[in-house]
Short mmCIF file of C-alpha atoms in Angstrom, two decimals:
data_model
loop_
_atom_site.label_atom_id
_atom_site.label_comp_id
_atom_site.label_asym_id
_atom_site.label_seq_id
_atom_site.Cartn_x
_atom_site.Cartn_y
_atom_site.Cartn_z
CA PHE A 1 5.74 -6.27 23.50
CA GLN A 2 7.77 -9.17 21.94
CA LEU A 3 7.49 -12.56 23.46
CA SER A 4 10.07 -15.00 22.75
CA THR A 5 10.79 -18.44 24.98
CA PHE A 6 10.21 -18.76 29.87
CA ASN A 7 11.46 -20.79 27.58
CA PHE A 8 10.85 -17.96 30.89
CA GLN A 9 11.33 -20.81 29.31
CA LEU A 10 11.95 -19.80 32.46
CA SER A 11 11.91 -17.20 31.90
CA THR A 12 13.36 -17.47 33.37
CA PHE A 13 12.03 -17.89 33.27
CA ASN A 14 13.19 -20.10 28.48
CA PHE A 15 11.65 -18.03 32.30
CA GLN A 16 13.66 -16.96 28.68
CA LEU A 17 12.48 -17.98 31.98
CA SER A 18 12.41 -21.09 30.07
CA THR A 19 13.88 -20.34 28.31
CA PHE A 20 10.84 -18.27 30.98
CA ASN A 21 11.44 -22.27 28.50
CA PHE A 22 9.70 -20.74 30.96
CA GLN A 23 12.22 -20.78 30.52
CA LEU A 24 12.45 -19.29 32.44
CA SER A 25 13.77 -20.79 31.60
CA THR A 26 13.09 -21.57 30.51
CA PHE A 27 11.19 -20.03 31.33
CA ASN A 28 11.87 -20.99 27.67
CA PHE A 29 11.24 -19.69 30.04
CA GLN A 30 12.84 -19.47 26.78
CA LEU A 31 11.45 -18.54 28.60
CA SER A 32 12.22 -16.24 24.07
CA THR A 33 13.72 -14.56 23.11
CA LEU A 34 16.80 -7.66 20.30
CA PRO A 35 16.09 -4.14 20.44
CA MET A 36 13.02 -3.47 18.32
CA ALA A 37 9.93 -1.19 18.45
CA GLY A 38 7.60 -1.54 21.28
CA HIS A 39 8.47 -3.45 24.42
CA SER A 40 11.86 -5.04 24.69
CA HIS A 41 12.62 -8.58 25.41
CA ALA A 42 13.50 -7.37 28.94
CA SER A 43 9.76 -6.32 29.34
CA ASN A 44 8.57 -9.56 27.73
CA ILE A 45 10.57 -11.71 30.15
CA LYS A 46 9.44 -9.58 33.18
CA HIS A 47 5.85 -10.19 32.01
CA ARG A 48 6.49 -13.89 31.64
CA LYS A 49 8.39 -14.11 34.98
CA ALA A 50 5.38 -12.47 36.80
CA LEU A 51 3.18 -15.40 35.43
CA VAL A 52 5.73 -17.99 36.28
CA ASP A 53 5.99 -16.72 39.91
CA LYS A 54 2.36 -17.52 40.43
CA LYS A 55 2.88 -21.13 39.23
CA ARG A 56 6.22 -22.11 40.81
CA SER A 57 5.16 -25.76 41.55
CA LYS A 58 4.04 -26.05 37.97
CA LEU A 59 7.34 -24.57 36.77
CA TRP A 60 9.30 -26.94 38.91
CA GLY A 61 7.50 -29.88 37.28
CA LYS A 62 8.48 -28.71 33.84
CA LEU A 63 12.10 -28.15 34.92
CA SER A 64 12.03 -31.75 36.40
CA LYS A 65 11.03 -33.05 32.90
CA SER A 66 13.95 -31.20 31.33
CA ILE A 67 16.25 -32.72 33.97
CA ILE A 68 14.87 -36.18 33.40
CA VAL A 69 15.14 -36.02 29.62
CA ALA A 70 18.68 -34.62 29.82
CA ALA A 71 19.72 -37.49 32.14
CA GLN A 72 17.94 -40.02 30.01
CA MET A 73 19.99 -38.87 26.87
CA GLY A 74 23.36 -38.28 28.32
CA GLY A 75 23.64 -39.75 31.78
CA GLY A 76 23.53 -38.35 35.34
CA ASP A 77 26.91 -36.58 35.45
CA PRO A 78 26.44 -32.87 34.89
CA ASP A 79 30.31 -32.54 34.34
CA SER A 80 30.09 -34.74 31.21
CA ASN A 81 26.51 -34.00 30.21
CA ILE A 82 26.34 -30.31 29.13
CA ARG A 83 22.54 -30.47 28.66
CA LEU A 84 21.91 -31.66 32.21
CA ARG A 85 24.17 -29.10 33.50
CA THR A 86 22.11 -26.44 31.75
CA ALA A 87 18.92 -27.87 33.06
CA ILE A 88 20.32 -27.86 36.67
CA ILE A 89 21.45 -24.21 36.27
CA ASP A 90 17.93 -23.38 35.26
CA ALA A 91 16.31 -25.24 38.06
CA LYS A 92 18.57 -23.54 40.65
CA ALA A 93 17.71 -20.20 39.22
CA VAL A 94 14.08 -20.49 40.39
CA SER A 95 15.08 -22.05 43.74
CA MET A 96 14.12 -25.65 42.88
CA PRO A 97 14.97 -27.73 45.94
CA LYS A 98 18.06 -29.92 45.69
CA ASP A 99 16.13 -32.95 46.58
CA ASN A 100 13.76 -32.43 43.65
CA ILE A 101 16.82 -32.02 41.27
CA GLU A 102 18.51 -35.19 42.52
CA ARG A 103 15.25 -37.11 42.32
CA ALA A 104 14.70 -35.97 38.70
CA ILE A 105 18.25 -37.01 37.78
CA LYS A 106 17.73 -40.50 39.29
CA LYS A 107 14.48 -40.85 37.31
CA GLY A 108 16.25 -40.01 34.13
CA THR A 109 19.13 -42.51 34.71
CA GLY A 110 16.59 -45.27 35.70
CA GLU A 111 17.63 -45.52 39.33
CA LEU A 112 14.09 -44.57 40.47
CA GLY A 113 12.11 -45.72 37.40
CA GLY A 114 9.46 -43.51 35.93
CA GLU A 115 8.17 -42.29 32.63
CA THR A 116 9.93 -41.99 29.35
CA TYR A 117 9.60 -38.69 27.78
CA GLU A 118 9.86 -37.57 24.23
CA GLU A 119 10.32 -34.00 22.90
CA ILE A 120 8.06 -32.58 20.15
CA LEU A 121 8.09 -29.16 18.46
CA TYR A 122 4.65 -27.84 17.43
CA GLU A 123 4.60 -24.92 15.10
CA GLY A 124 1.74 -22.79 14.01
CA TYR A 125 0.11 -19.29 13.94
CA GLY A 126 -1.72 -17.38 16.56
CA PRO A 127 -4.23 -14.29 16.37
CA GLY A 128 -2.75 -11.66 14.10
CA GLY A 129 -0.98 -14.21 12.08
CA VAL A 130 2.04 -14.33 14.45
CA ALA A 131 4.34 -17.37 14.54
CA ILE A 132 4.02 -19.70 17.51
CA LEU A 133 6.56 -22.33 18.61
CA CYS A 134 5.69 -24.70 21.34
CA GLU A 135 8.32 -27.04 22.80
CA ILE A 136 6.81 -30.09 24.27
CA THR A 137 7.98 -32.79 26.56
CA THR A 138 5.43 -35.57 27.03
CA ASP A 139 5.12 -39.19 28.13
CA ASN A 140 1.97 -39.55 25.85
CA ARG A 141 2.01 -37.97 22.37
CA ASN A 142 -1.50 -39.35 21.69
CA ARG A 143 -2.87 -37.32 24.57
CA THR A 144 -0.82 -34.05 24.19
CA ALA A 145 -1.32 -33.65 20.43
CA PRO A 146 -5.17 -33.29 20.46
CA GLU A 147 -5.01 -31.10 23.47
CA ILE A 148 -2.60 -28.60 21.87
CA ARG A 149 -4.56 -28.71 18.59
CA LYS A 150 -7.73 -27.85 20.55
CA LEU A 151 -5.90 -24.85 22.16
CA PHE A 152 -5.00 -23.54 18.83
CA GLU A 153 -8.51 -24.06 17.46
CA ILE A 154 -10.43 -22.36 20.30
CA ARG A 155 -8.03 -19.36 20.50
CA GLU A 156 -8.30 -18.58 16.71
CA GLY A 157 -4.91 -20.08 15.86
CA LYS A 158 -3.74 -22.79 13.42
CA LEU A 159 -1.31 -25.60 13.76
CA GLY A 160 1.10 -25.83 10.72
CA ALA A 161 3.45 -28.34 9.20
CA THR A 162 6.91 -29.07 10.57
CA GLY A 163 9.21 -26.25 9.68
CA CYS A 164 6.44 -23.71 8.83
CA VAL A 165 7.76 -21.11 11.31
CA ASN A 166 10.94 -22.59 13.01
CA TYR A 167 13.07 -20.79 10.32
CA LEU A 168 11.86 -17.39 11.69
CA PHE A 169 13.75 -17.96 14.98
CA ASP A 170 17.29 -18.21 16.16
CA ARG A 171 18.13 -20.24 19.22
CA LYS A 172 20.26 -18.45 21.72
CA GLY A 173 21.06 -17.98 25.35
CA LEU A 174 19.47 -14.90 26.89
CA PHE A 175 20.39 -13.15 30.13
CA LEU A 176 19.05 -10.00 31.86
CA VAL A 177 21.36 -8.22 34.31
CA ALA A 178 20.07 -5.21 36.39
CA ALA A 179 21.75 -2.20 34.95
CA ALA A 180 21.93 -0.12 38.20
CA THR A 181 24.21 -2.77 39.72
CA VAL A 182 26.93 -3.03 37.19
CA ALA A 183 29.39 -1.02 35.15
CA GLU A 184 28.77 -1.55 31.46
CA ASP A 185 32.34 -1.83 30.56
CA ARG A 186 33.10 -4.64 33.16
CA LEU A 187 29.87 -6.44 32.23
CA MET A 188 30.77 -6.32 28.51
CA GLU A 189 34.33 -7.52 29.17
CA ILE A 190 33.27 -10.57 31.20
CA ALA A 191 30.32 -11.45 29.00
CA LEU A 192 32.24 -11.31 25.65
CA ASP A 193 35.14 -13.33 27.27
CA ALA A 194 32.66 -16.00 28.19
CA GLY A 195 31.18 -16.27 24.71
CA ALA A 196 28.46 -13.68 24.50
CA ASP A 197 27.76 -12.26 21.03
CA ASP A 198 25.95 -9.08 22.07
CA VAL A 199 25.32 -6.85 25.13
CA GLN A 200 22.61 -4.14 24.95
CA LEU A 201 20.94 -1.83 27.37
CA GLU A 202 17.22 -2.26 27.44
CA GLY A 203 15.46 -0.19 29.93
CA ASP A 204 16.63 -0.88 33.35
CA ALA A 205 18.53 -4.15 32.40
CA PHE A 206 21.44 -5.31 30.19
CA GLU A 207 20.29 -7.83 27.67
CA ILE A 208 23.03 -10.40 26.90
CA THR A 209 22.73 -13.14 23.97
CA CYS A 210 25.09 -15.93 23.33
CA PRO A 211 25.16 -19.08 21.13
CA PRO A 212 23.63 -22.12 22.99
CA GLU A 213 27.02 -23.74 23.36
CA SER A 214 28.28 -20.76 25.42
CA TYR A 215 25.29 -20.73 27.71
CA VAL A 216 26.74 -22.61 30.59
CA ALA A 217 30.12 -20.77 30.57
CA LEU A 218 28.37 -17.36 30.43
CA ALA A 219 26.02 -18.29 33.34
CA GLU A 220 28.95 -19.42 35.45
CA ALA A 221 30.95 -16.31 34.60
CA LEU A 222 28.09 -13.80 35.53
CA GLU A 223 27.60 -15.79 38.77
CA THR A 224 31.31 -15.70 39.63
CA ALA A 225 31.25 -11.91 39.00
CA LYS A 226 28.29 -11.72 41.36
CA PHE A 227 26.20 -9.73 38.88
CA ASP A 228 22.36 -9.42 39.63
CA VAL A 229 21.09 -11.74 36.94
CA GLN A 230 17.33 -11.14 36.85
CA SER A 231 16.71 -13.81 34.22
CA LYS A 232 18.47 -16.45 32.08
CA GLN A 233 17.10 -18.97 29.68
CA LEU A 234 17.72 -20.69 26.37
CA SER A 235 15.34 -18.91 24.00
CA ARG A 236 14.15 -18.82 20.40
CA ILE A 237 14.68 -15.20 19.40
CA PRO A 238 12.71 -14.09 16.46
CA LYS A 239 14.64 -12.71 13.47
CA SER A 240 11.79 -10.18 12.75
CA THR A 241 8.50 -9.32 14.37
CA VAL A 242 4.79 -8.85 13.45
CA GLU A 243 3.36 -5.63 14.77
CA ILE A 244 0.15 -5.90 16.70
CA ASN A 245 -1.60 -2.60 17.38
CA ASP A 246 -5.24 -3.82 17.67
CA ILE A 247 -6.15 -4.10 21.36
CA GLU A 248 -8.63 -7.03 20.96
CA THR A 249 -6.14 -9.09 18.84
CA ALA A 250 -3.36 -8.33 21.33
CA ARG A 251 -5.59 -9.42 24.20
CA LYS A 252 -6.52 -12.73 22.37
CA LEU A 253 -2.86 -13.37 21.56
CA LEU A 254 -1.72 -12.83 25.13
CA ALA A 255 -4.46 -15.10 26.53
CA PHE A 256 -3.72 -17.67 23.94
CA ILE A 257 0.14 -17.77 24.80
CA GLU A 258 -0.56 -17.84 28.60
CA GLU A 259 -3.03 -20.76 28.10
CA LEU A 260 -0.41 -22.61 26.05
CA ASP A 261 2.35 -21.92 28.63
CA ASP A 262 0.02 -23.31 31.33
CA HIS A 263 -0.20 -26.68 29.69
CA ASP A 264 1.71 -29.25 31.65
CA ASP A 265 3.51 -30.66 28.62
CA VAL A 266 4.56 -27.28 27.16
CA GLN A 267 8.12 -26.60 28.22
CA SER A 268 8.29 -23.14 26.42
CA VAL A 269 6.28 -20.89 24.03
CA SER A 270 8.04 -18.57 21.55
CA SER A 271 6.42 -16.06 19.33
CA ASN A 272 7.46 -13.14 17.00
CA TYR A 273 4.91 -10.54 17.97
CA ASN A 274 5.45 -6.97 18.90
CA ILE A 275 2.72 -5.13 20.81
CA LEU A 276 3.09 -1.45 20.69
CA ASP A 277 3.41 0.51 23.99
CA ALA A 278 0.21 2.38 23.59
CA THR A 279 -1.72 -0.90 22.81
CA MET A 280 -0.16 -2.63 25.82
CA ALA A 281 -0.93 0.31 28.08
CA ALA A 282 -4.57 0.15 26.99
CA ILE A 283 -4.75 -3.55 27.89
CA GLU A 284 -3.09 -3.09 31.28
CA ALA A 285 -5.54 -0.21 32.04
CA ASP A 286 -8.52 -2.49 31.72
#
């Protein structure tokens, strides 16, 4: 069971999900975020998306921050601001109201005033020694830093120095398309033409990855083709994974990541764990 950033962030969530990054996006998102032993990223994003669905208003708040920051950095025109365009795509993917999106853009450009946000990447380790990446967007670093540090401490994790685990991940766009609704040849042709670098069947969904710069073009191509896109997010995908087969360690790790993801300033959480199917089944049976 690999989790990599709603950022579901979302999800998609990347959640992805921001990015499930819940995302979903981001779900993260991320959420982040291919084929390896244990649960696939498709399973991970579905798990993250289920959490995101319960907290939609919180997710909209995180997506609003993404839009505000994008507009602050590059202006309020999505046609000339690729980052803003991506943030809007992620917001629409989870049915964020148009008024909310427009309000966030105006806050970012200064038309409505509001907070000034900064982005921070916290890196560290969780139970079982797995790598943890937290993408933060905050208007008060002095408030956020001790709160995140405390979460690491009480959940048997450890914050690390800048760069300690970031190198273990690649940043990519990640899409899930329902396999039952599409012909693989047609999906592959459209995805590759739009900039995808891989298309793999994982369970009941096709998993498509692409470089970050191809994310918007691929999202639009899949939408134009009317494919059933279950999740899309910019994610941090682990280059390798740490196997977790101890039930108690797995349970602590999942609780830790969920708690991080629930923090208002955390945009996405990425990790490189792989919980084996038997271990995950035992946890779900409790």
